[in-house]
GROMACS .gro file of N, CA and C in nm:
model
  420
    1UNK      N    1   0.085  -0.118   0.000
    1UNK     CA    2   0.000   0.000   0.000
    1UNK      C    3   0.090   0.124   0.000
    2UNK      N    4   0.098   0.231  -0.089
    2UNK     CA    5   0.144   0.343  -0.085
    2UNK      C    6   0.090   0.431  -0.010
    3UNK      N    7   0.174   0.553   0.007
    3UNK     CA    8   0.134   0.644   0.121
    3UNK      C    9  -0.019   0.709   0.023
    4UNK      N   10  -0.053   0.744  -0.059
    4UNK     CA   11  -0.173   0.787  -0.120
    4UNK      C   12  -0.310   0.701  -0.048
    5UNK      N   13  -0.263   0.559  -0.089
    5UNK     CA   14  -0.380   0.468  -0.018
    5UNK      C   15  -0.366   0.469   0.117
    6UNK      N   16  -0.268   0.449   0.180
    6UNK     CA   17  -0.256   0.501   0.312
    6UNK      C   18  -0.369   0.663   0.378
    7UNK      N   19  -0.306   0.770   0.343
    7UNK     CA   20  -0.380   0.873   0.355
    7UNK      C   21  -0.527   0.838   0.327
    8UNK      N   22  -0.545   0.804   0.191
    8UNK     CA   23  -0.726   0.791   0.167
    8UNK      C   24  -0.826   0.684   0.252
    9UNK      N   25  -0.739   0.594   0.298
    9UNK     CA   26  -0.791   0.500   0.432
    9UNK      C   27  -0.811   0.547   0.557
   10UNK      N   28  -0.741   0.639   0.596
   10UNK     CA   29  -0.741   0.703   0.677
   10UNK      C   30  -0.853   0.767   0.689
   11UNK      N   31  -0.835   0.838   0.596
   11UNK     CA   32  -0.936   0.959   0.574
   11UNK      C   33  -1.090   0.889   0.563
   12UNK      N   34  -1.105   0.800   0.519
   12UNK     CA   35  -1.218   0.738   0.507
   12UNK      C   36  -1.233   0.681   0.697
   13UNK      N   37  -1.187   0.643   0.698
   13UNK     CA   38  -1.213   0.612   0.867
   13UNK      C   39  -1.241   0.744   0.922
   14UNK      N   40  -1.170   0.820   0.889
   14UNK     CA   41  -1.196   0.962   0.969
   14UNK      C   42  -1.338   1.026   0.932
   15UNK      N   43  -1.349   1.022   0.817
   15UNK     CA   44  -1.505   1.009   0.789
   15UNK      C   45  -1.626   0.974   0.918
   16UNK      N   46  -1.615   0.801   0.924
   16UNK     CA   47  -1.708   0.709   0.931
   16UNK      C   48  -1.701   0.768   1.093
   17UNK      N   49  -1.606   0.823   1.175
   17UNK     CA   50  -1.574   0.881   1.302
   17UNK      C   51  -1.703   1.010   1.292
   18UNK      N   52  -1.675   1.102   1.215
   18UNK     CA   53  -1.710   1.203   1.192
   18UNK      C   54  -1.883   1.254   1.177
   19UNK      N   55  -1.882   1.169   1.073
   19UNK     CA   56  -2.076   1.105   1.040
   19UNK      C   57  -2.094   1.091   1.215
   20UNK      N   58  -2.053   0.961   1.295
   20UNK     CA   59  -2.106   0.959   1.383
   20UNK      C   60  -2.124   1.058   1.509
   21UNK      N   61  -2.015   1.149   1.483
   21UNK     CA   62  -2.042   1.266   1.539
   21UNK      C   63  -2.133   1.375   1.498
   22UNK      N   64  -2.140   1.400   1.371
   22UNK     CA   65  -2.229   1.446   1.338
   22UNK      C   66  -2.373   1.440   1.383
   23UNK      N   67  -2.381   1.280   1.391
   23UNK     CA   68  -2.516   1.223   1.360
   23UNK      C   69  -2.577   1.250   1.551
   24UNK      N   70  -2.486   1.316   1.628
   24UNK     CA   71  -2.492   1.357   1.749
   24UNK      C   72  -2.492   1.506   1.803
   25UNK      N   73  -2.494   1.571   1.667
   25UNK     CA   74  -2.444   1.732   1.735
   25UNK      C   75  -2.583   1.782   1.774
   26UNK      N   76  -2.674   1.749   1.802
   26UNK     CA   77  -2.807   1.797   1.881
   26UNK      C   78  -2.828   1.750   2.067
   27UNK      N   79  -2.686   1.661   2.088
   27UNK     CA   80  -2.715   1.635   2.159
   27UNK      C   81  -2.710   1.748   2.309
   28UNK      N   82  -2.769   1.743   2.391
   28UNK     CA   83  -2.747   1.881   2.509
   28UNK      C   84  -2.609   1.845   2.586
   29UNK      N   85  -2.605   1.950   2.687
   29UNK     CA   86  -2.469   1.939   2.739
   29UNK      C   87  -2.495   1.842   2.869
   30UNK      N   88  -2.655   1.840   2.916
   30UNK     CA   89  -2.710   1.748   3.017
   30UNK      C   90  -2.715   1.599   2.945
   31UNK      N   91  -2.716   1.603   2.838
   31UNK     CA   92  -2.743   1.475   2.783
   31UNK      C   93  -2.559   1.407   2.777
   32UNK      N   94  -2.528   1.462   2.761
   32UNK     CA   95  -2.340   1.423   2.750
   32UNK      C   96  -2.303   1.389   2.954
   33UNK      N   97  -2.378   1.482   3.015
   33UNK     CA   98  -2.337   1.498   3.155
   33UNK      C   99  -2.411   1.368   3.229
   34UNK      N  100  -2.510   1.309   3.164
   34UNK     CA  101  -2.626   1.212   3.244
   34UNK      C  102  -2.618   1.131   3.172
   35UNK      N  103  -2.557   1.110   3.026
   35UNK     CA  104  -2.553   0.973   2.958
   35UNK      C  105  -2.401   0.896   2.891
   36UNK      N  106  -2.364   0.805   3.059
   36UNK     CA  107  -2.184   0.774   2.986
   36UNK      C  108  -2.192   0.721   2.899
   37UNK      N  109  -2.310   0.644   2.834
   37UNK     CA  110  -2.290   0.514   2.746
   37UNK      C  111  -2.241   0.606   2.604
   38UNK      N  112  -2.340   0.728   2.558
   38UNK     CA  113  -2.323   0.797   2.470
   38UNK      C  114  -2.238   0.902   2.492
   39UNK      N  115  -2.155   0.981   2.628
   39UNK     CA  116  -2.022   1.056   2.637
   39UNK      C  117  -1.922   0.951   2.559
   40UNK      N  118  -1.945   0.866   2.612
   40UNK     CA  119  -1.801   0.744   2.572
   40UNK      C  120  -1.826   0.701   2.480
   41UNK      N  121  -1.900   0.725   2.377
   41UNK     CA  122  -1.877   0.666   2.235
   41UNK      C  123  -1.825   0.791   2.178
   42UNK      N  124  -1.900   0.923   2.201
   42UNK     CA  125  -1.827   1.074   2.137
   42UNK      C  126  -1.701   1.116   2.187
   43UNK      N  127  -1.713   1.067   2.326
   43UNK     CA  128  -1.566   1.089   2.338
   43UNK      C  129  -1.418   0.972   2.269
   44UNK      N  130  -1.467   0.839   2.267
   44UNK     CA  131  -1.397   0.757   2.170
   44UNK      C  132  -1.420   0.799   2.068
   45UNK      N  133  -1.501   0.835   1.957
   45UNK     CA  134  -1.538   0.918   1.824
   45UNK      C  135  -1.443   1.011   1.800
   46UNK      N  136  -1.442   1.112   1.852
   46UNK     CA  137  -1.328   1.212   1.838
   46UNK      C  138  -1.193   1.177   1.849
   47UNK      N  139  -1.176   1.095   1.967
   47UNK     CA  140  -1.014   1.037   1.967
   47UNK      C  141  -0.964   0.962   1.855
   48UNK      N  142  -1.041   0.883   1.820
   48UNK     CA  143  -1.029   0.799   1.659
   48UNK      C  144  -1.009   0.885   1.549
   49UNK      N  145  -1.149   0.978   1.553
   49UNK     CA  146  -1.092   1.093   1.466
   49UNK      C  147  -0.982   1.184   1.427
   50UNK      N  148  -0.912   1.234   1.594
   50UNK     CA  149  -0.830   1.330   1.591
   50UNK      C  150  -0.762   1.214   1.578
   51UNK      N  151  -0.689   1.089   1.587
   51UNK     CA  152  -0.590   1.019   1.602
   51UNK      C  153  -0.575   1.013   1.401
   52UNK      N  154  -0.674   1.011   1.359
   52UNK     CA  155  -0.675   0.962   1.198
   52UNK      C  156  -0.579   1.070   1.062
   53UNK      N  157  -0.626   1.223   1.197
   53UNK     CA  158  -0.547   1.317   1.135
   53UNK      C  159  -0.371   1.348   1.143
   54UNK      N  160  -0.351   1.291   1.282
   54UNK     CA  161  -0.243   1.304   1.328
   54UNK      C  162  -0.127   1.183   1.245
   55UNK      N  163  -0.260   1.045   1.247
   55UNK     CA  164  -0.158   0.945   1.151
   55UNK      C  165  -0.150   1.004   1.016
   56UNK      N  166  -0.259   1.067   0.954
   56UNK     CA  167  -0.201   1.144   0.817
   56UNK      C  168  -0.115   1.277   0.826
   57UNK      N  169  -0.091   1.324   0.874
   57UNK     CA  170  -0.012   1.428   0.894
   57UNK      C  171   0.125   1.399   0.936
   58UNK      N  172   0.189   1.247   1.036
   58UNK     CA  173   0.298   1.195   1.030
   58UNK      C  174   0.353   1.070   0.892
   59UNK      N  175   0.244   1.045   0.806
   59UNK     CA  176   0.292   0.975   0.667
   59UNK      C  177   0.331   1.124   0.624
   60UNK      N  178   0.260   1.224   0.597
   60UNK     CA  179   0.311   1.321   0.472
   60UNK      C  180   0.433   1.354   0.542
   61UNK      N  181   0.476   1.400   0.648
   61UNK     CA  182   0.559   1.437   0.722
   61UNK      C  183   0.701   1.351   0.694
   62UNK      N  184   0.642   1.206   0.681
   62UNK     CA  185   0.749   1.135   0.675
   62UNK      C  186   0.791   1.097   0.485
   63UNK      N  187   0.691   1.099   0.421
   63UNK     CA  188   0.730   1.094   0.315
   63UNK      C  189   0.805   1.209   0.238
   64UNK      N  190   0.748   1.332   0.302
   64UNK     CA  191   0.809   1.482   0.262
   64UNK      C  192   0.942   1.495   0.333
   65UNK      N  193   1.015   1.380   0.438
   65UNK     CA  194   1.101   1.456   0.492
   65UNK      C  195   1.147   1.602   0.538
   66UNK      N  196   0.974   1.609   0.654
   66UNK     CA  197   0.986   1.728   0.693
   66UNK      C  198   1.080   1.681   0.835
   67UNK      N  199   1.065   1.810   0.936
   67UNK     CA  200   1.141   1.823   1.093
   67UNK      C  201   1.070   1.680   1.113
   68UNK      N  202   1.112   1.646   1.222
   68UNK     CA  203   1.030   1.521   1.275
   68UNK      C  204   0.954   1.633   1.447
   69UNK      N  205   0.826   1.591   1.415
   69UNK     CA  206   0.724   1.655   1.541
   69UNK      C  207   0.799   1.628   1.682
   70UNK      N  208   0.795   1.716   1.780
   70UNK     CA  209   0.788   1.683   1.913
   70UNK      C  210   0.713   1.621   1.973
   71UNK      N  211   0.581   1.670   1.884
   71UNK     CA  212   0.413   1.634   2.013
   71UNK      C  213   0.320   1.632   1.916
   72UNK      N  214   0.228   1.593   1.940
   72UNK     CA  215   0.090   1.570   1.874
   72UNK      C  216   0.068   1.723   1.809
   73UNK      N  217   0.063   1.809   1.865
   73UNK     CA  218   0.007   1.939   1.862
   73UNK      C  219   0.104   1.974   1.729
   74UNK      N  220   0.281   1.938   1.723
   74UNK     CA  221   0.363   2.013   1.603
   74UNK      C  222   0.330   1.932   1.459
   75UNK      N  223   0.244   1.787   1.486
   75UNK     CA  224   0.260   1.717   1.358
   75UNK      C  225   0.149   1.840   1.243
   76UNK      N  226   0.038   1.901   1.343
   76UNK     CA  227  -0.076   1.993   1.244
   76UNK      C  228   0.047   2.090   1.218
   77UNK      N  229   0.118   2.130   1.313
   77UNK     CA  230   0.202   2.276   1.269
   77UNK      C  231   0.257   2.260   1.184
   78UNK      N  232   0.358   2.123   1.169
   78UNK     CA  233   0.426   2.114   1.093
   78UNK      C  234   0.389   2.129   0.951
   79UNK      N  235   0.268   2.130   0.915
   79UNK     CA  236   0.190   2.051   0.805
   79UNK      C  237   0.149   2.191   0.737
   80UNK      N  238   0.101   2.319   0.837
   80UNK     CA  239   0.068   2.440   0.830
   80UNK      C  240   0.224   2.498   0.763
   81UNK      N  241   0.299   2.481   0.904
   81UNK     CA  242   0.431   2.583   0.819
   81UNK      C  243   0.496   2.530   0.725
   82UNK      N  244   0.498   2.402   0.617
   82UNK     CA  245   0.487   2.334   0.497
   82UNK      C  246   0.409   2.383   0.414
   83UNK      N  247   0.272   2.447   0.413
   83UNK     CA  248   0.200   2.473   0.366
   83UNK      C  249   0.070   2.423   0.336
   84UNK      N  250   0.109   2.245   0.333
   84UNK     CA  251  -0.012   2.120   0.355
   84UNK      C  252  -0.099   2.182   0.371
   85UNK      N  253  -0.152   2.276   0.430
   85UNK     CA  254  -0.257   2.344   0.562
   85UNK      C  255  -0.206   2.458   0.538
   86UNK      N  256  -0.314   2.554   0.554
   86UNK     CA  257  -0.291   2.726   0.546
   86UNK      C  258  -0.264   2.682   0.724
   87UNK      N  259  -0.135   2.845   0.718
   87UNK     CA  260  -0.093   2.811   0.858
   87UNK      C  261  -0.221   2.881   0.985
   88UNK      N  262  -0.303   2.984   0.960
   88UNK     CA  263  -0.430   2.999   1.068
   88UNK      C  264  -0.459   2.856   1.103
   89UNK      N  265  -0.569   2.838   0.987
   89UNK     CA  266  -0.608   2.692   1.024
   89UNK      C  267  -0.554   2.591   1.103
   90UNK      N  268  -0.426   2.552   1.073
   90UNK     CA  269  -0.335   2.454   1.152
   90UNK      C  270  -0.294   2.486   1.271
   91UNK      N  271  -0.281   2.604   1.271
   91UNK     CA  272  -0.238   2.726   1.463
   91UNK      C  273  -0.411   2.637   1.529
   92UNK      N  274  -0.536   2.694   1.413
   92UNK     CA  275  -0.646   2.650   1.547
   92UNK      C  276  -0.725   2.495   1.519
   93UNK      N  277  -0.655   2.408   1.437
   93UNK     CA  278  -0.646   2.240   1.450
   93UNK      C  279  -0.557   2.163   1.472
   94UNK      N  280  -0.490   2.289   1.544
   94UNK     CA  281  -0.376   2.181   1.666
   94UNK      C  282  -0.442   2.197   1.791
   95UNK      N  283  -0.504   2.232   1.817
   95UNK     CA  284  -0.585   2.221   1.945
   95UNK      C  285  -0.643   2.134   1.959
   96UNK      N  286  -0.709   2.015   1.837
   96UNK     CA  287  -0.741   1.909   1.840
   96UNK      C  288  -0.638   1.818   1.896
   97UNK      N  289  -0.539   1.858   1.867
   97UNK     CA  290  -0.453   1.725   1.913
   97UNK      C  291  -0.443   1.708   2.089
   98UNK      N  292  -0.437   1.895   2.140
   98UNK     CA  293  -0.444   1.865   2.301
   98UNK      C  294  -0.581   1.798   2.357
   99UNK      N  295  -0.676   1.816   2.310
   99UNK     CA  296  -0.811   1.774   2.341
   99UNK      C  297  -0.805   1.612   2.344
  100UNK      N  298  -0.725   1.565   2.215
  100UNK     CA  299  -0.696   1.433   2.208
  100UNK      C  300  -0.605   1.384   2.317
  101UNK      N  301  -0.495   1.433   2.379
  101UNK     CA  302  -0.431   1.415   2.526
  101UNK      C  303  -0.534   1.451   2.614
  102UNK      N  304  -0.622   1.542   2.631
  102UNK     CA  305  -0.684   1.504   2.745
  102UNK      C  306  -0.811   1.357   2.741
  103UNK      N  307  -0.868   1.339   2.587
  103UNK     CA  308  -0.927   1.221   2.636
  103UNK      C  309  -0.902   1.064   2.641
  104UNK      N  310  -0.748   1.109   2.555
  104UNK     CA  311  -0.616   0.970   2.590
  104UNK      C  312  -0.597   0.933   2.732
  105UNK      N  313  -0.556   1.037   2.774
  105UNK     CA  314  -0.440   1.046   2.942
  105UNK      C  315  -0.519   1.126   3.090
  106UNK      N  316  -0.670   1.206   3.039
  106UNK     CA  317  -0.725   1.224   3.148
  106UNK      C  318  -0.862   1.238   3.126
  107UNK      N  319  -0.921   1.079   3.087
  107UNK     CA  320  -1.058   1.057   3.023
  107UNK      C  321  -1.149   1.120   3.171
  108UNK      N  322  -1.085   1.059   3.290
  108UNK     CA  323  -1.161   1.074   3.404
  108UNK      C  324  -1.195   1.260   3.487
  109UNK      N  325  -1.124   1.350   3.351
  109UNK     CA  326  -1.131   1.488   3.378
  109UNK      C  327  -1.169   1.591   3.239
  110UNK      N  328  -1.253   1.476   3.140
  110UNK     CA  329  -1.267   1.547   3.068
  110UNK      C  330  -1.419   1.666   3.066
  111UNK      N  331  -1.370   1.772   3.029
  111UNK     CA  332  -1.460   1.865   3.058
  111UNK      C  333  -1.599   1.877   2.968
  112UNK      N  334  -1.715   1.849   3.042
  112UNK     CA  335  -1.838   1.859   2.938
  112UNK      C  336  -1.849   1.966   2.837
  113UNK      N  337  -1.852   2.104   2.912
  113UNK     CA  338  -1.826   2.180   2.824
  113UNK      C  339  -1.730   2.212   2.710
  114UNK      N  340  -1.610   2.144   2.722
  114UNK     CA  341  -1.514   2.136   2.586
  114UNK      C  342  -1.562   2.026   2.481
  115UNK      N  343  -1.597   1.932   2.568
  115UNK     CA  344  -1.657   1.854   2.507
  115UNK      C  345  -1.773   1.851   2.383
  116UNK      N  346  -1.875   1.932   2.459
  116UNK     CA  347  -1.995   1.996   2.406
  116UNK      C  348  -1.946   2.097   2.303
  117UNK      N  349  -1.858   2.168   2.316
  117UNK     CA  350  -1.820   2.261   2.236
  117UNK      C  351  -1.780   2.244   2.091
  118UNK      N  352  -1.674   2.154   2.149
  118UNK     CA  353  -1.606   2.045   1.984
  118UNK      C  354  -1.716   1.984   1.962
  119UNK      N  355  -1.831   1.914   2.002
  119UNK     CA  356  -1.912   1.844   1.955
  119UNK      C  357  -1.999   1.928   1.857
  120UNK      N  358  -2.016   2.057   1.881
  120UNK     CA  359  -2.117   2.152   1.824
  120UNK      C  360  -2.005   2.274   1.755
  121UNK      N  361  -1.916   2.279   1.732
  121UNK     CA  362  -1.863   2.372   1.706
  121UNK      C  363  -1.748   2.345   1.605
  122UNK      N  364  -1.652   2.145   1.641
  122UNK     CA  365  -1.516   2.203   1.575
  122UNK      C  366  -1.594   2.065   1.455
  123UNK      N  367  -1.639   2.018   1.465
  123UNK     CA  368  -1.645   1.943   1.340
  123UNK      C  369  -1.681   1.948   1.208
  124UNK      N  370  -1.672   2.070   1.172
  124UNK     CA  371  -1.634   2.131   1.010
  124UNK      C  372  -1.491   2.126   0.981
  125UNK      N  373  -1.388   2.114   1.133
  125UNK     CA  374  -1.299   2.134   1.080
  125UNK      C  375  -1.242   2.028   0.991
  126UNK      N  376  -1.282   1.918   1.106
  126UNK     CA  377  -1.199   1.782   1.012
  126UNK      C  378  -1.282   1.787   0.892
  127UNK      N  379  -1.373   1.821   0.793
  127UNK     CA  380  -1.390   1.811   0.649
  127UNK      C  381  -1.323   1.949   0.601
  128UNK      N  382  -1.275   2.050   0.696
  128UNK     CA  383  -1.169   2.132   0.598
  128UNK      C  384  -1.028   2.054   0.597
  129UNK      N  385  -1.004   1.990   0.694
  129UNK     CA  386  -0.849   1.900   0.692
  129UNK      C  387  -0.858   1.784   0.616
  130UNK      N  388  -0.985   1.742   0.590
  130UNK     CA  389  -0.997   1.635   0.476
  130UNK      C  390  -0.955   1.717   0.356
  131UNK      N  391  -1.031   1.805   0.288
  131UNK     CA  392  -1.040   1.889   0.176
  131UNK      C  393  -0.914   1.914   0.181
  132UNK      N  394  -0.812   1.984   0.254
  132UNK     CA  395  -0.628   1.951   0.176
  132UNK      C  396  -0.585   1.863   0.178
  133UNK      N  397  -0.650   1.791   0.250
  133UNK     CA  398  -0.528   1.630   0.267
  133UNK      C  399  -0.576   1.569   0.089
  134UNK      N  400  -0.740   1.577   0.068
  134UNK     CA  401  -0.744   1.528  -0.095
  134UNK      C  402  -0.693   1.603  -0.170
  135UNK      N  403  -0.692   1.765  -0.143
  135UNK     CA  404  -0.587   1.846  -0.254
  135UNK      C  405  -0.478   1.804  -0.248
  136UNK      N  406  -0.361   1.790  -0.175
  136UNK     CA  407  -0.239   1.722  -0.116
  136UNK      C  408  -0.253   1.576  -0.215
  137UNK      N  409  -0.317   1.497  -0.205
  137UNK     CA  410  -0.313   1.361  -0.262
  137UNK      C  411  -0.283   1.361  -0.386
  138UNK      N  412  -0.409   1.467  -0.426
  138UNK     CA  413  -0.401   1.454  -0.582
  138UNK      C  414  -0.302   1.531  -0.662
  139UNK      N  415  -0.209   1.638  -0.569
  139UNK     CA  416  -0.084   1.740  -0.642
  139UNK      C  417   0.028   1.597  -0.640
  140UNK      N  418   0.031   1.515  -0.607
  140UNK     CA  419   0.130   1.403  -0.592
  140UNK      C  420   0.094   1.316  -0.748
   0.00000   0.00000   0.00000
C-alpha cells in the first residue's frame, strides 16, 4: 500500500468517526453529563478521529522529509508551516490534538463543556483538513 492509499484510508475512517459525530451534534450538554454510554462513544469518536489526522499528517511528514514533530500538537504545525494546511487553520487544529491528550491520558477529567463545544462547534474542521489532505493527494 502506498502512502496515497494510506492517507485515503485514513481519511475514510476519519469520515465514518465524523458522520457519527455528526449524527450527534443535537445532543445537550445534560445529555453528555447524564448519559456515559453515549459521552463514551463521542468521546472515543473524536479520539479515533483526531488520532486519523495526526496518523495522516505523520505519513506526509514522513514521506516529505519534513522536521520530525515533538508532540501531537507540532505534527498539524508542521503541516501548516509546509503549507499542507494554510498556517491559521493549523495554529487553530492543533488544538485538536491537546483535546486528544486530554481524552487519551485524562478521560476521568474530561470537561463537558469542551466537550460539548467540539461536539457543536469544531467538526467542520476535520472536512476542511480532509479537503487539503485530498488536494495534497491529488498534487502528488
Amino acid at each position: 500500500m502506498d502512502e496515497k492509499e494510506k492517507i485515503s484510508l485514513k481519511l475514510r475512517s476519519m469520515k465514518k468517526y465524523v458522520d457519527f459525530l455528526s449524527s450527534k451534534r443535537n445532543v445537550s450538554r445534560e445529555e453528555l453529563e447524564g448519559n456515559y454510554e453515549l459521552r463514551s462513544a463521542i468521546e472515543r469518536n473524536f479520539q479515533l478521529a483526531i488520532e486519523s489526522t495526526l496518523d495522516i499528517g505523520e505519513i506526509i511528514i514522513s514521506v516529505e522529509g519534513f522536521e520530525k514533530p515533538e508532540d501531537y500538537k507540532s505534527v498539524i504545525l508542521i503541516l501548516g508551516k509546509h503549507d499542507i494546511l494554510p498556517k491559521d487553520f493549523a495554529e487553530v487544529f492543533a488544538l485538536a490534538a491537546g483535546f486528544r491528550n486530554v481524552l487519551v491520558h485524562m478521560y476521568e477529567e474530561v470537561d463537558i463543556d469542551i466537550l460539548h463545544d467540539f461536539l457543536h462547534n469544531k467538526l467542520d474542521d476535520f472536512d476542511t483538513f480532509a479537503k487539503f489532505m485530498i488536494k495534497y493527494i491529488g498534487a502528488k
